[in-house]
Backbone as a ProteinNet text record, in pm:
[ID]
protein_1_A
[PRIMARY]
MAETVIFEPEEEYECPACNTIVKESDPKCPQCGTVFEEEEEEEQDLETPSDPVATRVAPARPEEITQSVIYDAIIATRSDLEEIQERLDGLVKAQEAIEHDISDIKNRAAIGKARTGSTSTVFADDLERGEDEEPPEVKSVMDPVEVEYEEGPEKDTSQMIKELSQLKGIGGSRAEGLVDLGIESIDDVIEVRLTSAVKKAFGGELRAKEAQKHAKRILKDRGQA
[TERTIARY]
14521.3	14414.9	14279.9	14189.8	14058.6	13973.7	13897.9	13812.1	13680.8	13641	13517.9	13398.9	13298.1	13179.3	13063.1	13000.6	12886.2	12757	12668.8	12539.4	12431.4	12370.4	12260.4	12130.7	12055	11929.8	11830.8	11767.4	11669.7	11540.1	11482.6	11358.7	11242.7	11153	11036.6	10909	10801	10671.6	10562.1	10445.8	10327.7	10247.7	10201.5	10115.7	9982.2	9936.4	9810.2	9688.2	9704	9589.6	9576.2	9687.5	9678.9	9769	9840.6	9926.3	10046.3	10085.6	10204.1	10330	10433	10558.8	10630.6	10659.2	10729.7	10851.4	10950.6	11071.1	11046.3	11123.6	11106.1	11132.9	11222.1	11257.5	11157.5	11065.4	10969.2	10868.5	10846.5	10751.1	10605.6	10584.3	10447.5	10450.5	10331.2	10320.1	10330	10420	10430.4	10310.9	10229.2	10115.5	9989.4	9951.2	9825.7	9846.6	9972.2	9999.9	9971.3	9947	9922.4	10048.6	10035.2	10149	10166.2	10290	10321.4	10369.4	10311.8	10353	10435.9	10550.6	10638.9	10585	10583.8	10541.7	10654.4	10613.9	10713.2	10767.9	10898.2	10962.2	10947.2	10902	10888.1	11024.4	11038	11162.2	11172.4	11277.1	11296.6	11411.3	11401	11509.2	11631.2	11746.7	11867.4	11905.4	11875.4	11914	11819	11690.7	11592.6	11544.3	11608.6	11565.7	11427	11346.5	11210.1	11208.6	11097.1	11080.9	11057	11100.5	11078.6	10929.1	10890.8	10751.6	10732.4	10633	10605.5	10545.2	10593.5	10542.6	10431.5	10406.7	10302.2	10220.7	10093.5	10003.7	9986.9	10019.5	10005.2	9857.4	9812.7	9670.3	9634.5	9507.9	9462	9476.5	9510	9527	9391.2	9389.5	9261.7	9197	9278.3	9218.5	9151.4	9205.3	9142.4	9005.7	8996.7	8868.3	8767.9	8812	8723	8669.9	8755.8	8712.3	8610.7	8632.8	8539.2	8401.5	8400.5	8273.9	8200.3	8275.9	8213.6	8156.9	8230.3	8182.5	8052.8	8048.8	7925.9	7809.9	7837	7730.9	7677.3	7768.5	7725.5	7637.5	7675.7	7595.5	7457.5	7451.2	7322	7236.1	7299.8	7225.1	7168	7245.6	7195.9	7075.9	7082.8	6969.6	6844.4	6861.9	6746.7	6689.9	6777.5	6730.7	6653.4	6699.7	6628.1	6489	6479.9	6349.5	6256.8	6310.5	6229.7	6182.6	6272.2	6234.6	6122.8	6128.4	6022.1	5888.4	5891	5767.4	5713.8	5803.7	5760.9	5699.4	5760.2	5705	5565.4	5546.6	5414.5	5311.8	5352.3	5260.1	5223.7	5323	5295.7	5196.6	5215.5	5123.3	4982.6	4974.3	4843.2	4775.3	4852.9	4795.2	4746.3	4824.3	4782.2	4654.2	4643.9	4522.7	4401.4	4419.3	4308.4	4265.3	4364	4329.8	4253.9	4294	4223.3	4079.8	4060.9	3926.2	3840.7	3899.5	3824.4	3782.9	3876.6	3845.3	3734.2	3737.9	3635.1	3498.2	3494.8	3366.9	3313.5	3401.6	3357.2	3302.9	3369.8	3325.7	3188	3168.9	3039.5	2929.5	2963.3	2865	2829	2930.4	2904.3	2815	2835.5	2750.7	2605.7	2587.1	2450.9	2385.5	2463.1	2406.5	2372.7	2457.8	2431	2307.6	2280.8	2166.5	2034.9	2033.6	1906.9	1910.6	2028	2036.7	2057.6	2083.7	2103.5	2215.7	2302.5	2413.8	2371.7	2252.7	2211.2	2178.4	2150.1	2111.6	2227.8	2350.8	2463.9	2467.2	2426.5	2421.3	2302	2189.5	2072.7	2102.7	2175.8	2212	2299.6	2392	2478.1	2396.3	2296.3	2214.7	2131.1	2078	1996.7	2082.5	2205.2	2290.6	2351.8	2388.4	2450	2601	2668.4	2812.2	2892.1	2839.5	2918	2911.6	2815.5	2802.2	2887.6	2938.4	3021.5	2933.9	2979.3	2901.8	2898.6	2794.4	2786	2896.1	2942.4	3049.3	2992.5	3058.2	3012.4	3119.2	3082	3178.3	3213.3	3118.6	3143.6	3054.9	3112	3033.1	2979.4	3018.3	2975	2843.7	2822.4	2701.9	2588.5	2474	2361.1	2304	2260.2	2202.7	2056.4	1971.1	1828.6	1794.7	1745.6	1710	1568.8	1486.8	1350.1	1344.5	1283.1	1269.6	1121.8	1094.7	957.7	927.5	809.1	769.1	742.3	786.6	766.2	767.8	743.8	743.8	882.9	889.1	1018	1077.8	1210.4	1279.6	1284	1282.3	1293.7	1434.3	1442.4	1573	1661.4	1605.6	1685.5	1740.9	1660	1707.8	1818.7	1806.4	1910.2	2041.3	2032.1	2152.6	2215.5	2133	2185.3	2255.6	2196	2257.4	2384.6	2385.3	2506.2	2623.2	2593.8	2700.4	2759.5	2680.9	2728.6	2781.4	2770.2	2810.7	2961.7	3004.1	3147.1	3178.2	3307.3	3348.7	3376.2	3353.9	3384.4	3514.8	3620	3751.3	3789.1	3706.4	3742.4	3753.8	3844.3	3858.7	3908.4	3978.6	4031.2	3922.6	3805.3	3696.7	3590.5	3614.4	3513.5	3483.9	3590.5	3568.3	3486.2	3508.4	3430.7	3284.3	3260.6	3122.5	3052.8	3124.9	3068	3035.7	3126	3101	2976.5	2960	2841.4	2714.7	2721.3	2604.6	2569.6	2674.4	2648.1	2586.1	2633.2	2576.7	2429.7	2395.9	2256.3	2171.2	2224.9	2151.6	2126.7	2231.9	2216.6	2109.6	2111.1	2011.3	1871	1855.1	1723.3	1675.2	1767.6	1729.4	1688.9	1763.6	1730.3	1594.4	1570	1442.1	1325.3	1346.7	1239.8	1211.1	1320.2	1302.5	1227.4	1264.9	1197.7	1050.5	1022.4	882.9	800.6	861.9	789.4	762.4	861.7	842.1	731.4	732.9	628.4	490.7	484.1	354.8	307.6	401.6	363.6	320.4	392.5	355.7	220.4	195.1	64.6	-47.7	-23.6	-125.9	-156.2	-51.5	-74.1	-153.7	-116.7	-189.8	-335.4	-358	-497	-576.9	-516	-586	-617.9	-523.1	-547.7	-661.1	-657.6	-765.2	-901.3	-901.6	-1027.6	-1078.8	-988.5	-1029.7	-1084.5	-1014.3	-1056.5	-1195.3	-1219.4	-1351.6	-1459.9	-1431.2	-1530.1	-1563.8	-1460.7	-1486.1	-1575.4	-1547.5	-1629.5	-1774.6	-1793	-1929.6	-1999.8	-1923.5	-1981	-2021.7	-1936.2	-1967.6	-2090.2	-2102.3	-2217	-2346.4	-2335.5	-2453.6	-2502.9	-2408.2	-2446.2	-2504.1	-2456.8	-2506	-2649.3
4330.8	4430.6	4363.6	4391	4324.5	4383.1	4294.5	4337.8	4392.9	4508.3	4572.9	4521.7	4471.1	4418.1	4514.9	4555.5	4649.1	4569.8	4578.7	4509.6	4606.5	4569.8	4651.6	4615	4714.7	4683.1	4610.8	4512.6	4434	4514.8	4507.5	4581.8	4522.5	4611.5	4572	4614.6	4540.7	4568.9	4558.8	4607.6	4593.7	4471.8	4397.3	4282.9	4334.5	4289.4	4339.5	4300.6	4205.2	4160.7	4238.6	4258.5	4323.4	4445.4	4483.8	4603.4	4593.1	4472.2	4453.7	4462.9	4529	4541.9	4405.6	4354.2	4225.4	4243.9	4156.5	4161.3	4092.2	4131	4075.5	3925.8	3879.7	3738.4	3650.6	3713.6	3634	3570.9	3438.8	3373.1	3397.8	3435.3	3462.2	3568.7	3625.2	3733.4	3673.9	3727.3	3674.5	3710.2	3807.4	3851.6	3770.6	3764.6	3697.6	3564.9	3534.4	3406.6	3403.9	3519.5	3522	3480.3	3386	3335.3	3421.2	3468.2	3549.8	3460.2	3479.4	3402.9	3490.4	3439	3512.1	3501.3	3614.8	3612.3	3558.2	3479.5	3422.8	3531.9	3535.7	3635.3	3594.5	3690.2	3664.4	3679	3606.4	3615.4	3751.3	3821.5	3955.5	3955	4052.7	4071.1	4125.2	4067.2	4110	4251.6	4294.2	4429.1	4535.2	4499.9	4597.1	4551.6	4598.6	4557.8	4613.9	4537.1	4578.3	4652.6	4723.4	4794.5	4693.1	4725.7	4632.3	4612.4	4489.1	4453	4433.4	4499.2	4486.1	4349	4283.7	4151.1	4157.8	4276.2	4292.9	4418.2	4414.8	4527.2	4608.3	4738.9	4825.3	4854.7	4849.3	4876.1	5023.1	5048	5184.8	5266.2	5393.4	5480.7	5513.2	5534.2	5566.3	5692.8	5794.5	5918.7	5897.5	5804.2	5775.9	5709	5618	5552.8	5655.1	5744.1	5846.5	5938.1	5982.1	6070	6000.4	5871.7	5797.9	5786.8	5756.1	5744.4	5878.2	5987	6120	6157.4	6126.1	6158.7	6083.9	5953.4	5875.2	5931.1	5971.1	6026.3	6157.9	6240.8	6368.6	6343.6	6249.2	6218.4	6169	6078.2	6025.8	6135.7	6225.8	6335	6429.7	6460.4	6547.7	6486.6	6356.8	6289.4	6295.3	6272.8	6279.7	6420.9	6522	6660	6697.4	6651.5	6680.4	6617.3	6493.5	6427.2	6498.8	6540.9	6613.5	6746.5	6816	6944	6926.6	6818.3	6792.7	6770.7	6695.2	6672.8	6802.4	6887.6	7015.3	7104.3	7106.6	7186	7137.3	7004.2	6950	6988.1	6985.7	7023.9	7172	7255.6	7399.4	7426.1	7360.1	7378.1	7330.7	7216.7	7165.4	7261.6	7318.1	7411.7	7538	7589	7707.2	7679.6	7559.2	7525.1	7517.8	7458.8	7448.8	7587.9	7675.3	7811.1	7884.8	7861.6	7923.9	7873	7742.2	7684.3	7740	7751.1	7805.1	7950	8028.8	8167.3	8176.1	8086	8086.2	8052	7952.6	7913.2	8025	8090.6	8202.1	8316.2	8342.3	8448.7	8417.5	8291.4	8250.6	8257.5	8220.9	8229.3	8374.4	8464.7	8606.2	8663.1	8616.6	8662.6	8621.6	8494.8	8448.6	8523.6	8554.5	8626.8	8769.9	8834.4	8971.5	8979.2	8871.8	8872.8	8842.7	8743.3	8699.8	8692.3	8720.5	8711.3	8570.9	8474.3	8335.2	8275.9	8198.7	8135.3	8011.2	7958.5	7834.6	7856.2	7983.6	8008.2	7984.8	7999.3	7976.2	7832	7736.3	7596.8	7572	7639.5	7624	7676.6	7789.7	7843.3	7746.4	7679.4	7581.4	7466.6	7421.5	7309.6	7350.6	7474.4	7518.8	7546	7598.7	7633.7	7510.1	7412.4	7292.1	7297	7183.2	7172.6	7237.1	7236.9	7282.2	7432.7	7499.8	7643.3	7719.1	7835.6	7917.4	8002	8033.9	8119.1	8261.7	8338	8476.3	8561.3	8657.4	8745.9	8849.7	8868.2	8962.4	9068.7	9195.5	9304.2	9331.7	9323.1	9353.6	9266.4	9213.3	9130.5	9212.4	9338.8	9422.4	9494.5	9532.1	9604	9505.2	9523.1	9431.3	9446.5	9337.6	9335.6	9296	9375.7	9345.5	9248.8	9132.5	9031	8984.3	8976.7	8930	8779.8	8711	8566.2	8529.6	8433.3	8385.7	8288.4	8304.4	8213.4	8075.2	7973.1	7837.8	7740.4	7615.9	7514.5	7497.2	7477.2	7457.9	7323.5	7321	7197	7102.8	6977.1	6876.1	6884.3	6896.5	6912.4	6790.7	6672.8	6551.2	6541.4	6581.8	6578.4	6680.2	6798.3	6899.4	6851.4	6786	6733.8	6625.5	6542.8	6438.9	6499.4	6604.8	6670.3	6743.6	6800.8	6868.8	6772.2	6652	6553.2	6508.8	6521.3	6482.4	6600.7	6721.7	6841.7	6844.6	6881.6	6891.6	7035.1	7064.4	7194.7	7295.5	7261	7355.1	7310.4	7320.9	7284.2	7140.7	7063.2	6924	6842	6748.8	6655.8	6724.7	6838.2	6906	6971.7	6998.2	7065.5	6968.7	6836.6	6739.6	6753.7	6775.9	6792.7	6915.9	7023.6	7145.6	7126.1	7053.3	7024.8	6940.6	6840.2	6757.3	6841.9	6937.6	7025.9	7111.8	7158	7235.5	7153.5	7027.3	6939.1	6915.5	6895.6	6876.3	7002.5	7120.2	7244.8	7256.6	7219.9	7224.7	7128.9	7010.4	6913.8	6970.4	7036.6	7093.8	7203	7289.1	7397.3	7339.9	7237.8	7176.4	7114	7045.4	6981	7084.6	7195.4	7300.5	7361.2	7386.2	7446.6	7351.3	7223.9	7127.8	7116.7	7113.4	7104.4	7226.5	7345.1	7467.3	7465.4	7419.2	7414.3	7317.6	7202.1	7104.4	7162.5	7232.1	7291.3	7396.5	7478.6	7581	7517	7414.2	7347.4	7282.1	7217.7	7153.4	7256.6	7369	7474.9	7534.8	7552.8	7605.2	7510	7380.5	7282.5	7287	7301.4	7309.8	7434.8	7546.8	7670	7660.2	7593.1	7576.5	7489.7	7384.3	7299.6	7375.1	7456.5	7535	7635.8	7698.4	7794.7	7724.9	7602.8	7527.8	7491.2	7448	7415.8	7540.4	7653.4	7777.3	7818.7	7803.5	7838.8	7748.5	7620.8	7528.3	7566.1	7608.3	7647.9	7771.9	7867.7	7989.3	7955.7	7868.4	7830.8	7756.4	7673.1	7597.9	7690.9	7788.7	7884.3	7966.5	8009.4	8088.5	8005.3	7878.2	7792.8	7773.6	7762.9	7744.9	7872.3	7986.2	8113.6	8135.2
17736.5	17751.1	17733.6	17825	17821.3	17709.2	17644.8	17535	17592	17541.2	17589	17507.3	17577.3	17511.6	17536.3	17429.2	17439.1	17422.3	17523.2	17517.6	17469	17362.1	17310.6	17385.1	17425.1	17498	17406.9	17466.3	17389.9	17372.8	17252.8	17226.8	17305.9	17341.1	17418.9	17345.6	17372.5	17311	17416.7	17378.6	17465.3	17422.4	17520.1	17491.3	17434.8	17321	17264.1	17346.2	17439.2	17519.3	17649	17721.8	17852.8	17865	17755.8	17753	17846.8	17883.2	17966.7	17879.5	17930.5	17856.7	17859.9	17738.6	17726.9	17636.3	17656	17573.1	17439.9	17342	17208.5	17207	17293.3	17293.7	17369.2	17442.6	17518.3	17423.1	17433.7	17344.5	17383.3	17508.8	17553.1	17661.5	17689.2	17787.9	17927.5	18012.6	18149	18236.4	18192.5	18274.5	18244.4	18113.6	18078.4	18005.1	17964.3	17900.1	17751.1	17689.2	17545.3	17470.1	17376.2	17299.2	17175.9	17152.3	17036.3	16922.9	16805.8	16688.3	16596.5	16558.8	16468.1	16325.7	16254.5	16114.9	16027.5	15927.2	15836.6	15746	15735.2	15650.4	15504.3	15425.2	15282.5	15214.2	15106.6	15031.7	14965.3	14991.1	14941.1	14839.6	14750.4	14652.4	14724.1	14701.4	14770.6	14735.1	14611.4	14569.6	14625.9	14654.2	14704.6	14841.4	14946.6	15080.9	15111.1	15179	15213.1	15346.2	15370.8	15497.8	15608.8	15727.9	15839.6	15865.6	15895.3	15920.3	16069.5	16123	16266.1	16292.9	16395.5	16430.8	16534.4	16591.9	16691.2	16657.1	16692.3	16664	16790.6	16779.4	16896.2	16920.8	17043.5	17073.2	17050.9	17030.8	17009.5	17137.2	17117.6	17233.3	17296.3	17426.4	17493.2	17437.6	17403.8	17353.4	17218.2	17136.2	17007.9	17028.4	17123.9	17154.1	17205.3	17293.1	17348.4	17238.8	17148.4	17039.8	16950.4	16923.2	16838.2	16903.9	17033.8	17105.6	17108.3	17132.3	17136.3	16999.7	16893.7	16758.5	16727.3	16759.8	16735.9	16816.6	16940.6	17024.7	16967.6	16912.4	16853.3	16732	16647.2	16527.9	16567.7	16667	16712.1	16774.6	16850.6	16913.7	16809.4	16706.5	16600.8	16531.1	16506.1	16441.5	16528.2	16659.8	16751.8	16756.9	16759	16764.5	16638.8	16522.5	16398.2	16400.3	16449.3	16457	16554.5	16669.4	16767.3	16709.7	16635	16576.4	16473.9	16395.5	16298.6	16369.3	16479.7	16555.2	16614.3	16666.5	16722.2	16614.5	16495.1	16385.4	16349.5	16347.4	16317	16422.4	16551.4	16658.4	16650.7	16617	16606	16492.7	16378.2	16266	16302.3	16370.9	16411.5	16508.8	16603.3	16698.8	16627.7	16531.5	16457	16379.6	16320.1	16245.4	16337.4	16457.3	16552.3	16599.4	16628	16669.9	16559.6	16435.3	16323.5	16316.2	16335.5	16331.8	16445.8	16566.2	16679.6	16652.3	16596.6	16564.1	16460.4	16361.7	16258	16317.6	16406.5	16467.7	16556.8	16634.3	16717.5	16631.6	16519.3	16430.8	16373.3	16333.3	16277.2	16383.2	16507.1	16614.9	16644.4	16638.7	16662.1	16552.5	16428.6	16317.7	16343.1	16382.7	16408.2	16521.7	16626.2	16740.1	16702.8	16619.6	16578	16488.9	16416	16323.7	16394.2	16482.2	16542.3	16693.3	16753.8	16899.3	16948.8	16859.9	16900.1	16817.8	16883	16812.6	16737.1	16764.3	16698.8	16552	16511	16371.6	16276.2	16325.1	16235.4	16188.9	16276.2	16236	16144.1	16171.6	16085.5	15945.6	15936	15805.3	15729.1	15799.4	15732.8	15675.3	15751	15703.6	15582.6	15582.8	15470.6	15347.3	15370.1	15256.9	15192.8	15272	15218.2	15233.7	15208	15229.4	15117.4	14994.8	14879.9	14859.4	14919.3	14899.3	14999.6	14953.8	15039.8	15132.1	15256.2	15345.8	15293.4	15326.9	15278.3	15337	15258.6	15303.1	15398.4	15512	15612.8	15631.9	15621.2	15632.7	15778.1	15868.1	16008.3	16094.4	16201.7	16293.3	16409.4	16419	16529.6	16498.8	16368.9	16333.1	16311.6	16377.1	16356.1	16216.8	16160.4	16026.5	16038.3	15980.6	15985.2	15872.7	15906.4	15808.8	15839.5	15736.3	15753.4	15732.2	15822.3	15813.6	15806.6	15723.5	15712	15824.7	15881.2	15987.2	15927.8	15994.8	15945.5	16059.7	16030.7	16137.3	16196.6	16326	16392.4	16355.2	16346.9	16311.2	16430.4	16398.1	16501.7	16561.9	16694.7	16758.5	16739.4	16751.1	16734.7	16593.3	16494.2	16355.7	16334.9	16398	16385.2	16446.5	16561.8	16625.9	16538.3	16477.4	16390.2	16269.3	16213.2	16097.7	16137.3	16258.5	16305.1	16319.1	16367.6	16385.4	16252.1	16143.9	16011.6	15931.7	15987.9	15914.3	15896.9	15775	15746.4	15703	15693.4	15645.5	15754.7	15881.6	15989.4	16054	15979.9	16033.7	16008	15937.8	15908.5	16034.5	16030	16142.6	16269.1	16255.2	16374.6	16455.7	16395.1	16467.2	16515.3	16502.1	16545.3	16694.4	16772	16915.4	16946.7	16870.1	16893.4	16854.5	16745.9	16705.9	16812.1	16864.6	16971.8	17093.7	17124	17238.2	17214	17088.6	17055.5	17068.9	17027.4	17039.1	17186	17270.3	17412.8	17474.2	17428.4	17480.5	17441.9	17317.4	17273.3	17357.2	17382.5	17466	17604.8	17661.5	17795.5	17796.4	17692.2	17685.2	17674.6	17588.6	17570.9	17701.7	17771.5	17897.2	18000.9	18008.3	18105.3	18074.1	17943.7	17906.6	17934.2	17903.6	17929.9	18079.4	18157.7	18303.4	18356.5	18305.1	18348.2	18309.3	18186.1	18140.9	18225.8	18259.8	18342.8	18480.3	18536.8	18669.1	18666.1	18559.3	18549.1	18533.6	18448.7	18429.6	18558.6	18628.6	18754.4	18857.5	18861.9	18954.6	18920.1	18788.1	18747	18781.7	18768.3	18802.7	18951.7	19032.9	19177.4	19212.7	19149.8	19179	19133.2	19017.7	18970.1	19066.4	19118.9	19214.8	19343.2	19390.1	19510.8	19488.3	19368.9	19338	19331	19273.9	19264.6	19403.6	19491.6	19628.8	19699.5	19677.2	19741.7	19692.8	19561.7	19506.2	19563.3	19578.1	19636	19779.6	19854.4	19993.2	19999.3	19905.6	19903.6	19870.5	19767	19729.6	19843.7	19912	20022.9	20135.3	20164.3	20271.3	20235	20110.8	20068.5	20074.1	20038.7	20043.1	20184.9	20275.7	20414.9	20473	20423.9	20474.2	20427.2
[MASK]
+++++++++++++++++++++++++++++++++++++++++++++++++++++++++++++++++++++++++++++++++++++++++++++++++++++++++++++++++++++++++++++++++++++++++++++++++++++++++++++++++++++++++++++++++++++++++++++++++++++++++++++++++++++++++++++++++

């Protein structure tokens, strides 16, 4: 009777370099040529058998790599969003402060106009009051207030502009642009008024010369008559 021989299938592993299936008995990978080194067996106690030790390291699964990359991306995105939100909060606060400063300047200009009909007096009041004193409390900007002012010498415009550029307390550094705009507006008004005055003076001089010529002609005609 023939003896039956049972062949046990040889174990197979994945190559850690190229993931090619190789047999346990193969000394190297037939695909990429990676040489497998057998680990030295440690001396074990005969009475306490040890757990089997893997001689090859299985590569990480693709889904594990994908999850790790996605997790890192989420953490980085959250950090970027927090930084962006902080910047947006800072911009919103700065915008609110600027709007408050603009409203305050408009209110002060309206007070000056209601009192004297000119917005320039609000700056003159600031210069006379000084930086450390508080502005007077006003109950309503719509009702005109009768205030008596003493007549005095007019202030030098260039000196007023210089003092305006150094004036503080109207919104701090956030209102510097508005103060500069006010100074430019004052310059424009002064230039327009000067130009108008020169034109009027020049026109008056021309009319005076024409009148003088006309008078000479009349006198000449009468003398001849």
